[in-house]
Short mmCIF file of C-alpha atoms in Angstrom, two decimals:
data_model
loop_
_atom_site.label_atom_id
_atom_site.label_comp_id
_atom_site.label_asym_id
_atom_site.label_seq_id
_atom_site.Cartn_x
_atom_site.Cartn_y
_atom_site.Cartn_z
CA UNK A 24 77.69 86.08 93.63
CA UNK A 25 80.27 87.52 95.90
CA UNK A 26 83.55 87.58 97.48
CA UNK A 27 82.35 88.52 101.06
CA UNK A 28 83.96 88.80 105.13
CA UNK A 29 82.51 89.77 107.88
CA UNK A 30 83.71 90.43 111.62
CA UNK A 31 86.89 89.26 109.78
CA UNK A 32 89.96 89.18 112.31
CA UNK A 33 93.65 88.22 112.99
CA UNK A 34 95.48 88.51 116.07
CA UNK A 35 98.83 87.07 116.55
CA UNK A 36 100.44 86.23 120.31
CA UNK A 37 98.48 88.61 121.57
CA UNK A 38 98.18 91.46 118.92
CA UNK A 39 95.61 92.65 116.82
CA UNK A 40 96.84 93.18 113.40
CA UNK A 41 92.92 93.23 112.08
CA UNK A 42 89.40 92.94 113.72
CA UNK A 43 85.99 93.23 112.88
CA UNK A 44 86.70 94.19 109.01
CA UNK A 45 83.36 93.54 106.84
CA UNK A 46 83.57 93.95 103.31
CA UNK A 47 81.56 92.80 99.57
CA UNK A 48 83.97 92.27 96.64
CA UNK A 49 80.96 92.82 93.55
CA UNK A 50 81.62 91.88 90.17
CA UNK A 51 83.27 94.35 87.68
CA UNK A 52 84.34 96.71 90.61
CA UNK A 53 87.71 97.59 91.34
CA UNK A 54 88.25 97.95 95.55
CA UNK A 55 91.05 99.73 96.80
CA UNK A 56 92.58 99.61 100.40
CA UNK A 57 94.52 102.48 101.52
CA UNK A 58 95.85 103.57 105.14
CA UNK A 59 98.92 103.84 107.07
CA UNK A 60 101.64 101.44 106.78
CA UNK A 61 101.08 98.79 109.28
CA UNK A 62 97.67 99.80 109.04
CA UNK A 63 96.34 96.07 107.95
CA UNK A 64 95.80 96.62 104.26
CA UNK A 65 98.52 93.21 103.35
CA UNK A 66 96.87 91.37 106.53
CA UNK A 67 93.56 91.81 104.77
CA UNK A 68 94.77 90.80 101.34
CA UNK A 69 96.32 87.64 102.56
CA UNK A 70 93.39 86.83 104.49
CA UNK A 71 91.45 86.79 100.84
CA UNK A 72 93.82 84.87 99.30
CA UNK A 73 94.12 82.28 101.77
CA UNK A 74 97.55 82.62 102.85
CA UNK A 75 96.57 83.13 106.39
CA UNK A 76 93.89 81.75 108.49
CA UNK A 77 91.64 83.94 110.27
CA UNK A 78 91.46 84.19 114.28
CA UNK A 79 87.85 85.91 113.88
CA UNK A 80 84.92 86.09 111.37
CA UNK A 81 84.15 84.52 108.33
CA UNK A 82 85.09 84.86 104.72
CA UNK A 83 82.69 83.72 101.74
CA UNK A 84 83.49 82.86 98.02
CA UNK A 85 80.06 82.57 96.16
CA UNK A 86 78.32 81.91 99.49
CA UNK A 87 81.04 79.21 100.58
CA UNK A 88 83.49 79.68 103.09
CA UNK A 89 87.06 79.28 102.28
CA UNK A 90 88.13 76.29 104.01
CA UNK A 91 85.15 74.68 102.23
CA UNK A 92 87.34 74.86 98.89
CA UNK A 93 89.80 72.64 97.13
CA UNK A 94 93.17 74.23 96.03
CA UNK A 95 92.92 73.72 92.43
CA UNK A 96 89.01 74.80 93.02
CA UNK A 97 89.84 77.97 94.88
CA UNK A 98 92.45 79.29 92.04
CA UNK A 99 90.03 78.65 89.49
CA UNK A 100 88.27 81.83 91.17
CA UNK A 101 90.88 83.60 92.83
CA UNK A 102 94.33 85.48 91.21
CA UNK A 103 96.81 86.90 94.05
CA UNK A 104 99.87 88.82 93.28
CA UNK A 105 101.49 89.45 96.55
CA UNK A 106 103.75 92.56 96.97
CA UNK A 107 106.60 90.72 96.02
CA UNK A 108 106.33 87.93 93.21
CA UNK A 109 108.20 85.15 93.05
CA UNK A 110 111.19 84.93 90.77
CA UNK A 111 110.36 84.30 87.57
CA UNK A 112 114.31 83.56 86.87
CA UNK A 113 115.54 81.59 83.48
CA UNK A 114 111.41 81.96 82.51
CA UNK A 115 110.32 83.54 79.24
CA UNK A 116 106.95 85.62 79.34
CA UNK A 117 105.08 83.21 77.98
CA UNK A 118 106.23 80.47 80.20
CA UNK A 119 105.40 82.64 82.83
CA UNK A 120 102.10 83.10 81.82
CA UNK A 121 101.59 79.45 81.08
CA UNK A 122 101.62 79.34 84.32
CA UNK A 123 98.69 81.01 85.19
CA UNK A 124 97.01 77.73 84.02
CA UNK A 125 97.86 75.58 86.52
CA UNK A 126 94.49 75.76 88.87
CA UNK A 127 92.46 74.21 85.12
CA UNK A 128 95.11 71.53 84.35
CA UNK A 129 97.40 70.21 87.54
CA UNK A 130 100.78 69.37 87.65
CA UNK A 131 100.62 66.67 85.16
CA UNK A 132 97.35 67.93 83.34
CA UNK A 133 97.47 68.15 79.46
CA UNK A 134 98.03 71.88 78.08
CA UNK A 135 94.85 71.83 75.90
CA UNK A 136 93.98 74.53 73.21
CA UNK A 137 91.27 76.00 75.47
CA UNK A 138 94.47 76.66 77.65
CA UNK A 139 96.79 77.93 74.48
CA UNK A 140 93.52 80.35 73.63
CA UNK A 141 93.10 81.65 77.09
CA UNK A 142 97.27 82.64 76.87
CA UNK A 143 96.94 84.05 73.92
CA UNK A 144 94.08 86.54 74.79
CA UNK A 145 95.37 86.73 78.22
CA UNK A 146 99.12 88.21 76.14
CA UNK A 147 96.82 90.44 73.95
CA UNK A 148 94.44 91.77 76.56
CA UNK A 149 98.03 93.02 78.62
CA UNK A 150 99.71 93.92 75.40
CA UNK A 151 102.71 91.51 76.16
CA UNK A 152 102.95 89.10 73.02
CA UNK A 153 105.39 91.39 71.37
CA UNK A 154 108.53 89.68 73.60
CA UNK A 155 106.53 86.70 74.50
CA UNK A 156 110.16 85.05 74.06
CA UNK A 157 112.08 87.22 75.76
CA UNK A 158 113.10 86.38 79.02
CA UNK A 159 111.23 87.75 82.05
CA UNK A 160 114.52 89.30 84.01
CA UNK A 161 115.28 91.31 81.08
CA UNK A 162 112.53 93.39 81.05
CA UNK A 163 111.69 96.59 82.66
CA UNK A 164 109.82 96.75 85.76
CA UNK A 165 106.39 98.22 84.03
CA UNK A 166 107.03 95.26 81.69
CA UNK A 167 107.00 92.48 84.20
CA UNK A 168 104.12 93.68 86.20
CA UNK A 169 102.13 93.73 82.82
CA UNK A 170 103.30 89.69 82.43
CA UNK A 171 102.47 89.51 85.92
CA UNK A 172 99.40 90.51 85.29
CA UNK A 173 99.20 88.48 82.05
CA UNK A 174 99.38 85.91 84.07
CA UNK A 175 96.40 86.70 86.03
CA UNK A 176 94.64 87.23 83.41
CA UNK A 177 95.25 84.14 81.62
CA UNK A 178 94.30 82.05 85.56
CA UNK A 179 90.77 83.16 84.16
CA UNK A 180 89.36 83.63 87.60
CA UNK A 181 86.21 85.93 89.07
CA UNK A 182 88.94 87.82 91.61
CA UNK A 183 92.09 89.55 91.47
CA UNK A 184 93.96 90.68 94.29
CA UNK A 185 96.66 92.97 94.09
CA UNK A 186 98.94 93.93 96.89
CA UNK A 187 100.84 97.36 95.64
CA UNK A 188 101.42 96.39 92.39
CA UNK A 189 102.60 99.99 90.94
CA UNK A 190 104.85 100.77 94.38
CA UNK A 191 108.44 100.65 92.66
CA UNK A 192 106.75 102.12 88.88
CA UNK A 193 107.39 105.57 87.76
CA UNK A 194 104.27 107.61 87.09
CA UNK A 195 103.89 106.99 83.04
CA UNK A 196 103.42 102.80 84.26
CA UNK A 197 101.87 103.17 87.58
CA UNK A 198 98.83 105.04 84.94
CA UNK A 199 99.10 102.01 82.45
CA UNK A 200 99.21 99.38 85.12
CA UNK A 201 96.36 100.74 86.87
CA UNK A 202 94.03 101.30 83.59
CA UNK A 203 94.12 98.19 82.44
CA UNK A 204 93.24 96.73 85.60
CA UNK A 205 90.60 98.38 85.53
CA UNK A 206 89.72 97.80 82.16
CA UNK A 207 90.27 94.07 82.95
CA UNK A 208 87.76 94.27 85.60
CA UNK A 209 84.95 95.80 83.32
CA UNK A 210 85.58 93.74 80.04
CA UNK A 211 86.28 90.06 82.46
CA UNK A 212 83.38 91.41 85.03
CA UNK A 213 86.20 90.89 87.87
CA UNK A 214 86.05 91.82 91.28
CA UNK A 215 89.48 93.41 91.96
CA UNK A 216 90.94 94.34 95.11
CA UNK A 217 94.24 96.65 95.03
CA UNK A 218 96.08 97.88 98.03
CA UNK A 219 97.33 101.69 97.35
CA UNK A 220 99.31 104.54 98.75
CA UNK A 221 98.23 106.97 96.71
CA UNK A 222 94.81 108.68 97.61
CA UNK A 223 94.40 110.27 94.28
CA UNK A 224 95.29 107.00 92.48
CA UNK A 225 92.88 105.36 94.52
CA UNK A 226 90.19 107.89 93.89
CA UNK A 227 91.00 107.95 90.29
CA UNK A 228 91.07 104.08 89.33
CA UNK A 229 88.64 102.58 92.01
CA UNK A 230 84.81 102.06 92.28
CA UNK A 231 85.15 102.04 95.78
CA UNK A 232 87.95 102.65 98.46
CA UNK A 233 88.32 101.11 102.04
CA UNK A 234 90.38 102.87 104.34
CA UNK A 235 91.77 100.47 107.23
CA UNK A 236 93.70 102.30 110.40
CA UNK A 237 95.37 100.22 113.34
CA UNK A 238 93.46 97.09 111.73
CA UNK A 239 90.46 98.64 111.57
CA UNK A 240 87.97 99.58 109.13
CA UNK A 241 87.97 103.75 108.94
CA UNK A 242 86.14 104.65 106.35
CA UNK A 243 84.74 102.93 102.78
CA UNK A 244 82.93 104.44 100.11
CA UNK A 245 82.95 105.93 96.56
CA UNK A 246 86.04 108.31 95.80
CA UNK A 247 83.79 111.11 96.00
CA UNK A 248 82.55 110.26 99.03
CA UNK A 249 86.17 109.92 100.51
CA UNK A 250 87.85 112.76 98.68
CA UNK A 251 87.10 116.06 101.36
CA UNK A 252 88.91 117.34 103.68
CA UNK A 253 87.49 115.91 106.88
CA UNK A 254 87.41 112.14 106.08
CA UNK A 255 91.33 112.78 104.12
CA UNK A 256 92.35 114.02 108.00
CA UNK A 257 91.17 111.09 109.67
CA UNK A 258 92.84 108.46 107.53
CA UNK A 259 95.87 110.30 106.81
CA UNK A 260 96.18 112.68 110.27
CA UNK A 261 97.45 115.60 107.85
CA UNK A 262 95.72 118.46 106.66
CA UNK A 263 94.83 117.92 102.91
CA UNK A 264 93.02 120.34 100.41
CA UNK A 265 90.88 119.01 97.77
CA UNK A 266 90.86 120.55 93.76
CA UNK A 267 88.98 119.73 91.36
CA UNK A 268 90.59 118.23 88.52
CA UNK A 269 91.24 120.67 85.90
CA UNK A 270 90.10 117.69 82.78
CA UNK A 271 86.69 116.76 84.26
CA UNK A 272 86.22 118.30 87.43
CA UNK A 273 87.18 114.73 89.94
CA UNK A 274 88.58 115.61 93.44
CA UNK A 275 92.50 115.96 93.86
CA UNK A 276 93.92 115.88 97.43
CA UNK A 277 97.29 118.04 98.44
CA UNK A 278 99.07 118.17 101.87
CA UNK A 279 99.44 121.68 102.37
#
């Protein structure tokens, strides 16, 4: 089963911030939106997640729509990190993590040990249980994004969504964030979507890459298939080169 829209759209008092966007989230597959700022990739996410409402189209979980889901039933199969988490203030990691939980047990649900075990590989799987008591403000930002993602991970859903999560990361963490979501997604068999700026990011750590312009669907296929010079021009309107990568051979885009 499948995480699927079609003719998905949202226009608000008047504007058109997506339309007719059609896309298949598959098992074990990392997607990646890229494009312009402004250019709907957020819009999209939220849309996904359930944070907005479409104006247009449909979205499908497993064959349902959306609205046909319960809350608690919903985030049993669905893990958003937005842009900009929440504070996790006066939390320690693993309280933070604990949290993840939450769709399985309620508000006022028993923690269980099938919810202590799915922590505790959840820690492992991120490599976070070294300062599983420290507190989450305290660590660096590569840190918390790994909790973050701990946390994710421990929600034990089919679907992650991921809106920039390596955007304020130096290089050495954006490459660890981004392979183990990635390894995540082939050891859990999740269906991840991650919005990114960087093309050769994109290309490197995603199955497949959708490239959304002025709301609109540009472009989507395999990083090969995106990486020339032609289809680089028409979602970025520069003039880009392509390399091959001196370990392996893959594409590698420059502005000249």
């Amino acid at each position: 089963m499948s995480f699927e829209a079609e003719g998905l759209g949202v226009a608000v008092g008047g504007r058109v911030l997506l339309a007719d966007v059609d896309l298949d989230v598959a098992g074990g597959r990392v997607l990646g939106l890229i494009g312009h700022n402004g250019s709907g990739k957020s819009t999209l996410l939220r849309l996904l997640a359930r944070q907005i409402t479409p104006t247009a189209g449909t979205v499908r979980l497993e064959g349902r729509a959306l609205s046909a889901w319960g809350d608690r039933a919903f985030g049993r199969k669905v893990a958003y990190l937005p842009q900009q988490p929440p504070t996790a203030a006066g939390m320690t990691v693993r309280e933070l993590v604990r949290l993840g939980r939450y769709p399985w047990h309620g508000a006022l649900g028993r923690f269980g040990s099938r919810d202590q075990d799915r922590v505790d590989e959840a820690m492992t799987l991120t490599d976070v249980t070294g300062f599983a008591d420290r507190m989450v403000d305290s660590l660096s930002g590569g840190e918390r994004q790994r909790v973050w993602l701990a946390m994710l991970v421990a929600q034990d859903s089919a679907y992650m969504l991921l809106d920039e999560p390596i955007s304020a990361l130096d290089i050495a963490h954006q490459v660890e964030i981004l392979d183990l979501v990635r390894r995540l997604a082939r050891l859990r068999g999740l269906g991840v979507v991650i919005i990114l700026h960087d093309i050769n990011m994109a290309a490197r750590f995603c199955d497949d890459i959708l490239a959304l312009k002025a709301g609109r669907v540009l472009v989507r296929g395999t990083p090969e298939t995106l990486m020339t010079e032609a289809e680089l021009a028409r979602i970025f309107g520069l003039r880009m080169g392509i390399l091959p990568h001196p370990a392996g051979g893959a594409p590698l885009g420059f502005v000249y």
